[in-house]
Short mmCIF file of C-alpha atoms in Angstrom, two decimals:
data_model
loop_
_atom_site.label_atom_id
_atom_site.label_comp_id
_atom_site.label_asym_id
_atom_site.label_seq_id
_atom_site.Cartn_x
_atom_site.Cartn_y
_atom_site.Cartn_z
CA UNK A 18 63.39 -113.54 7.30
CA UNK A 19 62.28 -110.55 9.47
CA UNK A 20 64.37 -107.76 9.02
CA UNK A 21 63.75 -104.03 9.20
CA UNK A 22 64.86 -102.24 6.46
CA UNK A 23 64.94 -98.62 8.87
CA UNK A 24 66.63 -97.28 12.24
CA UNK A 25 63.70 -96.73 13.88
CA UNK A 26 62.16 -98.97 16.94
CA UNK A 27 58.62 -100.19 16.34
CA UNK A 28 57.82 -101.35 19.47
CA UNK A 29 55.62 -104.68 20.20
CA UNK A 30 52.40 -104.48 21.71
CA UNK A 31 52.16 -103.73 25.42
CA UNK A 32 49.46 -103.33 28.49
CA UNK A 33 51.41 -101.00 30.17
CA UNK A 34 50.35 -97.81 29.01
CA UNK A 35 46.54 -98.99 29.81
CA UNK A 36 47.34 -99.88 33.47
CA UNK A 37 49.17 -96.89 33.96
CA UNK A 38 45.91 -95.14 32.58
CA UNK A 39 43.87 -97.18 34.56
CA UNK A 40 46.41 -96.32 38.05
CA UNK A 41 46.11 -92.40 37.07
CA UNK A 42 42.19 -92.84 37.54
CA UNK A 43 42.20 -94.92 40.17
CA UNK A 44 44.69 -92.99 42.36
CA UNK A 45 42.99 -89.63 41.78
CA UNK A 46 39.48 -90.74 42.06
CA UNK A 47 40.66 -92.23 45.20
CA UNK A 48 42.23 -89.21 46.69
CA UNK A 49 38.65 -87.72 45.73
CA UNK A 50 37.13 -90.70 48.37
CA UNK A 51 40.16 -90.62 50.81
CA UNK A 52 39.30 -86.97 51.43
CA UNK A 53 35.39 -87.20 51.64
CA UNK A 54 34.76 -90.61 52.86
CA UNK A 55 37.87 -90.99 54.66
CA UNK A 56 38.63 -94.73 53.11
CA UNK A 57 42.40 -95.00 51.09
CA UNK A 58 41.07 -98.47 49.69
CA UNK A 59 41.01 -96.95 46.03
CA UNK A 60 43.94 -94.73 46.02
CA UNK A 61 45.99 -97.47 47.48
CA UNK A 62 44.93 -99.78 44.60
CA UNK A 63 46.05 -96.94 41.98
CA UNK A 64 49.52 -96.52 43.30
CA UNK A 65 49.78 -100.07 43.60
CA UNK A 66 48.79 -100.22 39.96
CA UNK A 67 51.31 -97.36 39.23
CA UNK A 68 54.29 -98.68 40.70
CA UNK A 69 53.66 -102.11 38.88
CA UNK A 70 53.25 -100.29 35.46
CA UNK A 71 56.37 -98.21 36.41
CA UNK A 72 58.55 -101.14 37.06
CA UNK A 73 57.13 -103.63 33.91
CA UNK A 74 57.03 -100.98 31.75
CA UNK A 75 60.90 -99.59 32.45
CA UNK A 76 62.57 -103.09 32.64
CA UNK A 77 60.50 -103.86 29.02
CA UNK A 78 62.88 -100.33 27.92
CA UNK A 79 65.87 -101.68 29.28
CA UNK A 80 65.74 -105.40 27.97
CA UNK A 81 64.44 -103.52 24.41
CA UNK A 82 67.59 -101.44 24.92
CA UNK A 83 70.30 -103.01 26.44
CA UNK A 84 69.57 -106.63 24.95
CA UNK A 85 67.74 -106.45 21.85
CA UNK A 86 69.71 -103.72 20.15
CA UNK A 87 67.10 -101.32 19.46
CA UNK A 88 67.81 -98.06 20.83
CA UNK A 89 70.11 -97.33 17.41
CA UNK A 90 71.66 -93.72 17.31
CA UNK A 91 68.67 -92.02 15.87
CA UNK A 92 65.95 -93.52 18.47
CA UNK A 93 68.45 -92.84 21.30
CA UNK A 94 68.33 -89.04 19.90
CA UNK A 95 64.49 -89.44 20.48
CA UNK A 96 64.78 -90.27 23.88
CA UNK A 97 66.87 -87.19 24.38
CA UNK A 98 64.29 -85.60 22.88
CA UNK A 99 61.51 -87.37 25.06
CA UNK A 100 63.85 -86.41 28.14
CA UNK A 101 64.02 -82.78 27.12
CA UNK A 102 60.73 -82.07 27.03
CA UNK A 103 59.48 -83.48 30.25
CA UNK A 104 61.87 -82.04 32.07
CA UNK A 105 60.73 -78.76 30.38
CA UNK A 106 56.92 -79.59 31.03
CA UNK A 107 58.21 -79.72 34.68
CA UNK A 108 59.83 -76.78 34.78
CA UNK A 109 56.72 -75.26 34.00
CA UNK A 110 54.99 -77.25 36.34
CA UNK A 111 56.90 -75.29 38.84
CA UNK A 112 56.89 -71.79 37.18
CA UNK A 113 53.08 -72.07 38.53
CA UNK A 114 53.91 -72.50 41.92
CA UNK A 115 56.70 -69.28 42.25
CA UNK A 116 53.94 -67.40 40.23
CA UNK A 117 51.89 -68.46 43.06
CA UNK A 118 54.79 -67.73 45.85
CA UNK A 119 55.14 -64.23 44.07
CA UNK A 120 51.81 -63.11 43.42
CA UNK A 121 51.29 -63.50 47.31
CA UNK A 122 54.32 -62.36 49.00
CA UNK A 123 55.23 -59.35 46.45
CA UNK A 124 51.51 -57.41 47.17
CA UNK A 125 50.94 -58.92 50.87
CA UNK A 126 46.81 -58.44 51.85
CA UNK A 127 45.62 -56.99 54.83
CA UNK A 128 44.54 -59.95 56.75
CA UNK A 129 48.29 -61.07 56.51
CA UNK A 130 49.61 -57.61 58.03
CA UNK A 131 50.11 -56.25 54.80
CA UNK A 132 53.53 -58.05 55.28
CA UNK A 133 55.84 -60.19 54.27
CA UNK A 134 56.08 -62.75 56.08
CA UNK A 135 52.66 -62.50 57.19
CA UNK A 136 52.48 -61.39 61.32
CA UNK A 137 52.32 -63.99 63.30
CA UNK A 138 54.88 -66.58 60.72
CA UNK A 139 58.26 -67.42 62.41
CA UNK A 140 60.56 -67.95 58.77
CA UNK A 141 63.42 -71.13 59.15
CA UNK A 142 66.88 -69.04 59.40
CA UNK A 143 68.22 -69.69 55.77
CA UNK A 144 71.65 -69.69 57.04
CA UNK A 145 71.17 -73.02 58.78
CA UNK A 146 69.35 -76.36 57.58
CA UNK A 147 68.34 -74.38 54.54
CA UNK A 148 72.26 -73.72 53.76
CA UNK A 149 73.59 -77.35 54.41
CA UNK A 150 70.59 -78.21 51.80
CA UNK A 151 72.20 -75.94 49.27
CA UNK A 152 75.29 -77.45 49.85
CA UNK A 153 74.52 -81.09 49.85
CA UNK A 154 72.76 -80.67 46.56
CA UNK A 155 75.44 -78.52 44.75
CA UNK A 156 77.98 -81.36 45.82
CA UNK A 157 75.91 -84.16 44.67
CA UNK A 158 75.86 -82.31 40.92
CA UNK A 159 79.91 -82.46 41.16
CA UNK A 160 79.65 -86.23 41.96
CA UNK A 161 77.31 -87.12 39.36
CA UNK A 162 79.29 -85.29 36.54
CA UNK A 163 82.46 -87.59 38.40
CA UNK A 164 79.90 -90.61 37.72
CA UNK A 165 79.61 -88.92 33.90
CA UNK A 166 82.97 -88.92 33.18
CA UNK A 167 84.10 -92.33 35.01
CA UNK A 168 81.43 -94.38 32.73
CA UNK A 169 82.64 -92.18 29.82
CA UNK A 170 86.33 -93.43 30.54
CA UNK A 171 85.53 -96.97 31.58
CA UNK A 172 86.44 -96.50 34.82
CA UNK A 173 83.68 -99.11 36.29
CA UNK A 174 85.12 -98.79 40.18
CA UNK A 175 84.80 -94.93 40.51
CA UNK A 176 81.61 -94.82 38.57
CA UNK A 177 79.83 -96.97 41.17
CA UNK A 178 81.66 -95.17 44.39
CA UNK A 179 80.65 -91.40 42.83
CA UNK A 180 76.91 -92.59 41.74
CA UNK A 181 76.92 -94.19 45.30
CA UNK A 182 77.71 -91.04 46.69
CA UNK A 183 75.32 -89.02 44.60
CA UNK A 184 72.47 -91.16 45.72
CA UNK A 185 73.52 -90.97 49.71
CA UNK A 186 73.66 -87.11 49.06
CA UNK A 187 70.24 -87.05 48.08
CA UNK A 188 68.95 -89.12 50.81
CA UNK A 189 70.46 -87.20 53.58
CA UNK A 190 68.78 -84.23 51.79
CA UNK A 191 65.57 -85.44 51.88
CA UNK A 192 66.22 -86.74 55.69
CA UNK A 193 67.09 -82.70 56.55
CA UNK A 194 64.16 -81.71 54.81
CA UNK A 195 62.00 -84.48 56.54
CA UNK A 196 63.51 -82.86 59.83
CA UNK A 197 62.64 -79.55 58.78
CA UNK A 198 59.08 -80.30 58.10
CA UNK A 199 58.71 -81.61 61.58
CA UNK A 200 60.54 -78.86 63.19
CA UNK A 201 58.79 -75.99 61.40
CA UNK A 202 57.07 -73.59 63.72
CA UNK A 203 54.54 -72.69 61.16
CA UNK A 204 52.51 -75.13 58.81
CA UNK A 205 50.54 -75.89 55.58
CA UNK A 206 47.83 -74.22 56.82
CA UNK A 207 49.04 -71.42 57.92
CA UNK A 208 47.26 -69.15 55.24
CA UNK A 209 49.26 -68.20 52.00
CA UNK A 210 52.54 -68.77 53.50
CA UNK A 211 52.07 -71.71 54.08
CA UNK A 212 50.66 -73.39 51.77
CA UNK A 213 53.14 -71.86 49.16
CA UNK A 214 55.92 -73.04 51.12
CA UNK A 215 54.66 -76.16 51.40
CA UNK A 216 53.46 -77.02 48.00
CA UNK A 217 56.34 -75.75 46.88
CA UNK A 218 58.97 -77.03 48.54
CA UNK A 219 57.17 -80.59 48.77
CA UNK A 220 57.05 -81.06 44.91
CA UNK A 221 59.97 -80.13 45.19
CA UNK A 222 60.81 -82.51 47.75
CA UNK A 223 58.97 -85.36 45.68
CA UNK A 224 60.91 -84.59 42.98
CA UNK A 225 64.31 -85.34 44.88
CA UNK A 226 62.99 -88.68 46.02
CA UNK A 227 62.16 -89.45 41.91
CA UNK A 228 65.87 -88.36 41.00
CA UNK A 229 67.21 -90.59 43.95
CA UNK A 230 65.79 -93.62 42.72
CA UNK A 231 66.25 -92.87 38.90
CA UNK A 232 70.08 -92.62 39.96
CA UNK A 233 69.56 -95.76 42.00
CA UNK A 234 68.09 -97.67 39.07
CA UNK A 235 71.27 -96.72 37.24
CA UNK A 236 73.60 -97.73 40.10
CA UNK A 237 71.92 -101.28 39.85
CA UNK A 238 72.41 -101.46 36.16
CA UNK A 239 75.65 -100.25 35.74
CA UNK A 240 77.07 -102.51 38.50
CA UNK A 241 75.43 -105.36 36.02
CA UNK A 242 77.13 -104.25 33.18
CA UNK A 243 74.23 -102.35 31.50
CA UNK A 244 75.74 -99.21 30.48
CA UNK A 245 78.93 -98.48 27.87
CA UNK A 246 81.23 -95.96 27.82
CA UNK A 247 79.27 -94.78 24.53
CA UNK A 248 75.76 -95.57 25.29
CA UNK A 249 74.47 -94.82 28.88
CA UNK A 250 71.01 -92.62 28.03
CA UNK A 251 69.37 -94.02 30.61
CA UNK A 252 72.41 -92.40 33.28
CA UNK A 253 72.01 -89.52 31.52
CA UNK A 254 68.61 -88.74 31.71
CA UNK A 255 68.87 -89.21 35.51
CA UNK A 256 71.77 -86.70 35.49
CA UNK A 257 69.89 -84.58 33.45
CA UNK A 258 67.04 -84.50 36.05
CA UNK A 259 68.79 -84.66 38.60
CA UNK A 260 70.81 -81.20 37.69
CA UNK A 261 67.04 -79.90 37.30
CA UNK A 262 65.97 -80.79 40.82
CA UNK A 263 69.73 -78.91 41.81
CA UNK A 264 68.56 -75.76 40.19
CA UNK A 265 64.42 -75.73 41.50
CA UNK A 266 65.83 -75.94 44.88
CA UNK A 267 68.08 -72.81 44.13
CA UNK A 268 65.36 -71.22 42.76
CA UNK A 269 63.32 -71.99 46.06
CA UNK A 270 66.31 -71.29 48.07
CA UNK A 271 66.64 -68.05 46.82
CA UNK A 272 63.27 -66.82 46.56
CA UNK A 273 61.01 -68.16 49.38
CA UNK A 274 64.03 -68.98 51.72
CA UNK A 275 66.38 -66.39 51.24
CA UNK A 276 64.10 -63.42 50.01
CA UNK A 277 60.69 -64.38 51.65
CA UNK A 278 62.04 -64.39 55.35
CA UNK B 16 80.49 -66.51 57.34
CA UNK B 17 78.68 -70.12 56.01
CA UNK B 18 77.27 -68.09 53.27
CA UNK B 19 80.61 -67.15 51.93
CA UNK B 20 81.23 -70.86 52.23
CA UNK B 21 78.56 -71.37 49.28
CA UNK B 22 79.34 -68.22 47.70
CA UNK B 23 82.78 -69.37 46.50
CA UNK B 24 81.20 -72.77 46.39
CA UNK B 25 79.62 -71.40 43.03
CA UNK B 26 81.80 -68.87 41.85
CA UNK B 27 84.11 -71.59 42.03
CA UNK B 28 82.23 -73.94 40.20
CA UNK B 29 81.91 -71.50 37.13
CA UNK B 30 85.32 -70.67 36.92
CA UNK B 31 86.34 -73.93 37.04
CA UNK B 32 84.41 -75.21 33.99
CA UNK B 33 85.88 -72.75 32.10
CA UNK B 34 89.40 -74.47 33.41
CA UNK B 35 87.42 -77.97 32.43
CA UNK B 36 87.05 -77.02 29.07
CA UNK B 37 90.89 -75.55 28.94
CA UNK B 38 91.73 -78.98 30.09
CA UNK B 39 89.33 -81.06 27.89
CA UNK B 40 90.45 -78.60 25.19
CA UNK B 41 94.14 -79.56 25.97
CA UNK B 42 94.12 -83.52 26.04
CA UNK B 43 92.11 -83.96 23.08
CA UNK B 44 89.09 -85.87 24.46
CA UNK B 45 89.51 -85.09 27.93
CA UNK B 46 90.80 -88.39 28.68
CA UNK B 47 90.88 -87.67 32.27
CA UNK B 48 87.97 -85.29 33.20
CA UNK B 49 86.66 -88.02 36.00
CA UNK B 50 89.89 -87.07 37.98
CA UNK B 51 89.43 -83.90 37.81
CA UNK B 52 85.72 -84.53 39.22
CA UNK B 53 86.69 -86.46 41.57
CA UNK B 54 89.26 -83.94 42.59
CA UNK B 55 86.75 -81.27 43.08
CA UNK B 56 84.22 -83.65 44.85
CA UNK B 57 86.87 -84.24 47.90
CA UNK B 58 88.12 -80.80 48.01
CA UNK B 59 85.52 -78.54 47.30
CA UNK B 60 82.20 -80.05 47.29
CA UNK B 61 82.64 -82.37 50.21
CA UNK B 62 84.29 -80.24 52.89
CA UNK B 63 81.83 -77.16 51.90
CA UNK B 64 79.06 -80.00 53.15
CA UNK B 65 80.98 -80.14 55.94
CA UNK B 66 81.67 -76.90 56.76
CA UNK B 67 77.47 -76.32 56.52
CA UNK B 68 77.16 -79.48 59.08
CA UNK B 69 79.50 -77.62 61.47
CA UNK B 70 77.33 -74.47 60.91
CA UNK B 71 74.29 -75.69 61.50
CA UNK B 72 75.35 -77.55 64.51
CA UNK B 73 76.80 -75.22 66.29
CA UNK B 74 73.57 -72.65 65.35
CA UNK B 75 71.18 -75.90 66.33
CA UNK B 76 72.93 -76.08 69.53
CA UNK B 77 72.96 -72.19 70.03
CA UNK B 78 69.00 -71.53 70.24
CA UNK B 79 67.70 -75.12 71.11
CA UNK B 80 66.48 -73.75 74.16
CA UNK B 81 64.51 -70.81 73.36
CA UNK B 82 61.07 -71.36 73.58
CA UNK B 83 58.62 -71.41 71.08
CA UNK B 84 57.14 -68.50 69.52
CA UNK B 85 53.97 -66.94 71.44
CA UNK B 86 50.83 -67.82 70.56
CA UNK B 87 48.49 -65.11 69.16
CA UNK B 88 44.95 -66.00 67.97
CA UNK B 89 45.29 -65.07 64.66
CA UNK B 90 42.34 -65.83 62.49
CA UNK B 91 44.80 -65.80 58.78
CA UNK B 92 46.76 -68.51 60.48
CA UNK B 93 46.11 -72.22 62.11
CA UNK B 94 42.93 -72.38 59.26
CA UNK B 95 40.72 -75.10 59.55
CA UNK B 96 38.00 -74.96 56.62
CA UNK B 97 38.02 -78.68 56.03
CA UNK B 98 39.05 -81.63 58.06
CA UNK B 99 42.22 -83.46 57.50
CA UNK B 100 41.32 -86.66 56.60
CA UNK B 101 43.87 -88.39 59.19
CA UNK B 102 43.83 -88.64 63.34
CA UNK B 103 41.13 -86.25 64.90
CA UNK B 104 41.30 -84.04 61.75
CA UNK B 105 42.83 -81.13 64.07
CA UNK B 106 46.25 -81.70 63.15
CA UNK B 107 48.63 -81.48 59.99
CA UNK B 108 50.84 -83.93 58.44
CA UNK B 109 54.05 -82.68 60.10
CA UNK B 110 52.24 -81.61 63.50
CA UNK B 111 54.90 -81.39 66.31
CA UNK B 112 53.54 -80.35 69.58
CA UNK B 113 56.28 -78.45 70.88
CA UNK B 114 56.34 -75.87 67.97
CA UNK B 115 52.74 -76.16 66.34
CA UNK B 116 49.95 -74.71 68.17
CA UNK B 117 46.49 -75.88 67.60
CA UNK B 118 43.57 -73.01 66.54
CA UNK B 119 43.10 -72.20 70.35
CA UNK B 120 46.54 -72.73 71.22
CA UNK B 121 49.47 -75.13 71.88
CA UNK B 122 48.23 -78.64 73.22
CA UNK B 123 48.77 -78.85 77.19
CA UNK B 124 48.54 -74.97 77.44
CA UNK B 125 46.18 -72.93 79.79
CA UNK B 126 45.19 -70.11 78.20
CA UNK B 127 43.31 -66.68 79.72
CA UNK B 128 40.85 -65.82 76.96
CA UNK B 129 39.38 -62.41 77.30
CA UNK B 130 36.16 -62.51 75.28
CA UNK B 131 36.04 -58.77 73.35
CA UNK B 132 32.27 -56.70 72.39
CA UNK B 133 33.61 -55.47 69.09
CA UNK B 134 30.32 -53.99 68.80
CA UNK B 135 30.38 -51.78 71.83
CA UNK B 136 34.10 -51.88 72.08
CA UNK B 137 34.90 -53.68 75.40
CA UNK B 138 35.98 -56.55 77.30
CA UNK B 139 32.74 -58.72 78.07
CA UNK B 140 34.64 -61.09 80.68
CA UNK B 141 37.83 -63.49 80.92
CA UNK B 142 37.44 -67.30 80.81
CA UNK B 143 40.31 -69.67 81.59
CA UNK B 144 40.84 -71.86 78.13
CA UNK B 145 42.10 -75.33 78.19
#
């Protein structure tokens, strides 16, 4: 009889990990090609590769999880763990970019004016889109802390309505900021300005889109039963980032919107 | 007047956690916390979403017809060290016509160009740019 005499999850062999090596050198190697030799062949492959490894290699989690049993109280704590610390590699990931933002805009050069906003940029009014933004994603924290607490209380009808709202929240987000980018009567290479805007807010951007499908992932699963009113990690990891992406954009908000116009 | 909107939107929100732990504090467990999200989703966080939307409409609707900003040659804007690797290579990702101009200008524009002797400090002659 096999039986594991320990808490712990030792987990079976897998290619995943290997593809999704193989898709990280494929996809930048390929953006290497795409930019010199103008063909997206490679690159294409890699985040083909990617999203294959992303989706094999999460649903192998969730059946480990969900229907084998193993994600016992201690290896759920090192998922929190595991959570923690990416999101805190990401926040640093972004400190680089509002050192960037900063180290431009507090000591302007002369070929920008010596000012900030460079002559010449016409800043987006942070009272308007901007604003709504700010709004829309400080709501969508309140409704996925509702989402929290409904799972935590069983309450299976109000958890899917406030993680369905959540998730629309985001998207019309990202649709404003698609609008904005188009509208934007300055662009990415419009020197320092805006290339920090850019970079800046389009990671951030990115980011958004990640945290609206992680909480659409857990829409899916807890409308199939998946998650507990004890054991949800996987919901709240994607509250967890989501709540980061909430605070980068108030950072951004704040500083480049707000400050830098 | 929208920024007061968000203002109270967060003093709000801190304030009321303290009130969220009173509660939890107060039925044990905090059997009910998801009504008292929900609560605050329809009252607060919602309608200050709307409240923005109005904002921004009526804002939208104020300036969309001014026209768009005058283009200056600037040599620290509109860079073009590399080719994009998309279309002609001219344009960026996000390029609208209306409010991006192009390095010599917005697209369907005439231009007068008055070509400058920096060297001997004086205007050589003026072409008409396309």
């Amino acid at each position: 009889m096999a039986h594991q005499a320990h808490a712990y999850h030792m987990v079976d062999p897998s290619p995943w990990p290997l593809t999704g090596a193989v898709a990280a050198l494929l996809m930048t190697s390929g953006l290497a090609i795409w930019m010199h030799f103008h063909t997206m062949t490679l690159m294409s492959l890699g985040l083909l590769l990617l999203l294959l490894t992303m989706y094999q290699w999460w649903r192998d989690i969730i059946r480990e999880g969900t229907f084998q049993g193993h994600h016992t109280p201690p290896v759920q704590k090192g998922l929190r763990y595991g959570m923690i610390l990416f999101i805190t590699s990401e926040v640093f990931f972004f400190l680089g970019f509002f050192w960037a933002f900063y180290h431009s805009s507090l000591a302007p050069t002369p070929e920008l004016g010596g000012c900030w906003p460079p002559t010449g940029i016409t800043t987006l009014n942070p009272f308007e889109v901007p604003l709504l933004n700010t709004a829309v994603l400080l709501a969508s924290g309140v409704t996925v802390t509702w989402a929290h607490h409904s799972i935590m209380e069983g309450q299976r009808k109000q958890a899917i309505q406030s993680l369905t709202l959540t998730i629309l929240l985001g998207f019309y987000f990202t649709a404003l900021q698609a609008m904005e980018y188009y509208e934007a009567p300055f662009t990415i290479a419009d020197g320092v300005y805006g290339s920090t805007f850019f970079v800046a807010t389009g990671f951030h951007g990115l980011h958004v889109i990640i945290g609206s499908t992680f909480l659409a992932v857990c829409l899916l699963r807890q409308a199939q039963y998946h998650f507990t009113s004890d054991h949800h990690f996987g919901f709240e990891a994607a509250a967890w980032y989501w709540h980061f992406v909430d605070v980068v954009w108030l950072f951004l908000y704040i500083s480049i919107y707000w400050w830098g116009s | 007047m929208a920024a007061f909107g968000r203002f109270s939107q967060m003093l709000l929100r801190s304030s009321l956690t303290q009130t969220r732990r009173q509660l939890a504090a107060a039925a044990g467990h905090g059997g009910d916390s998801a009504k008292t999200w929900k609560i605050l989703t329809f009252v607060i966080a919602l309608p200050g979403v709307a409240v923005c939307m109005l904002n921004t409409f009526l804002k939208e609707k104020e300036h969309s017809h001014d026209a768009p900003p005058e283009f200056v040659p600037y040599t620290h804007l509109r860079i073009r060290t590399k080719r994009f690797p998309w279309g002609d290579g001219n344009k960026t990702l996000f390029h609208n016509s209306h409010v991006n101009a192009l390095p010599d200008g917005y697209e369907g524009h005439d231009y007068t160009c008055l070509v400058w002797d920096g060297k001997d400090r004086r205007i050589l002659f003026l072409i008409l740019c396309p």
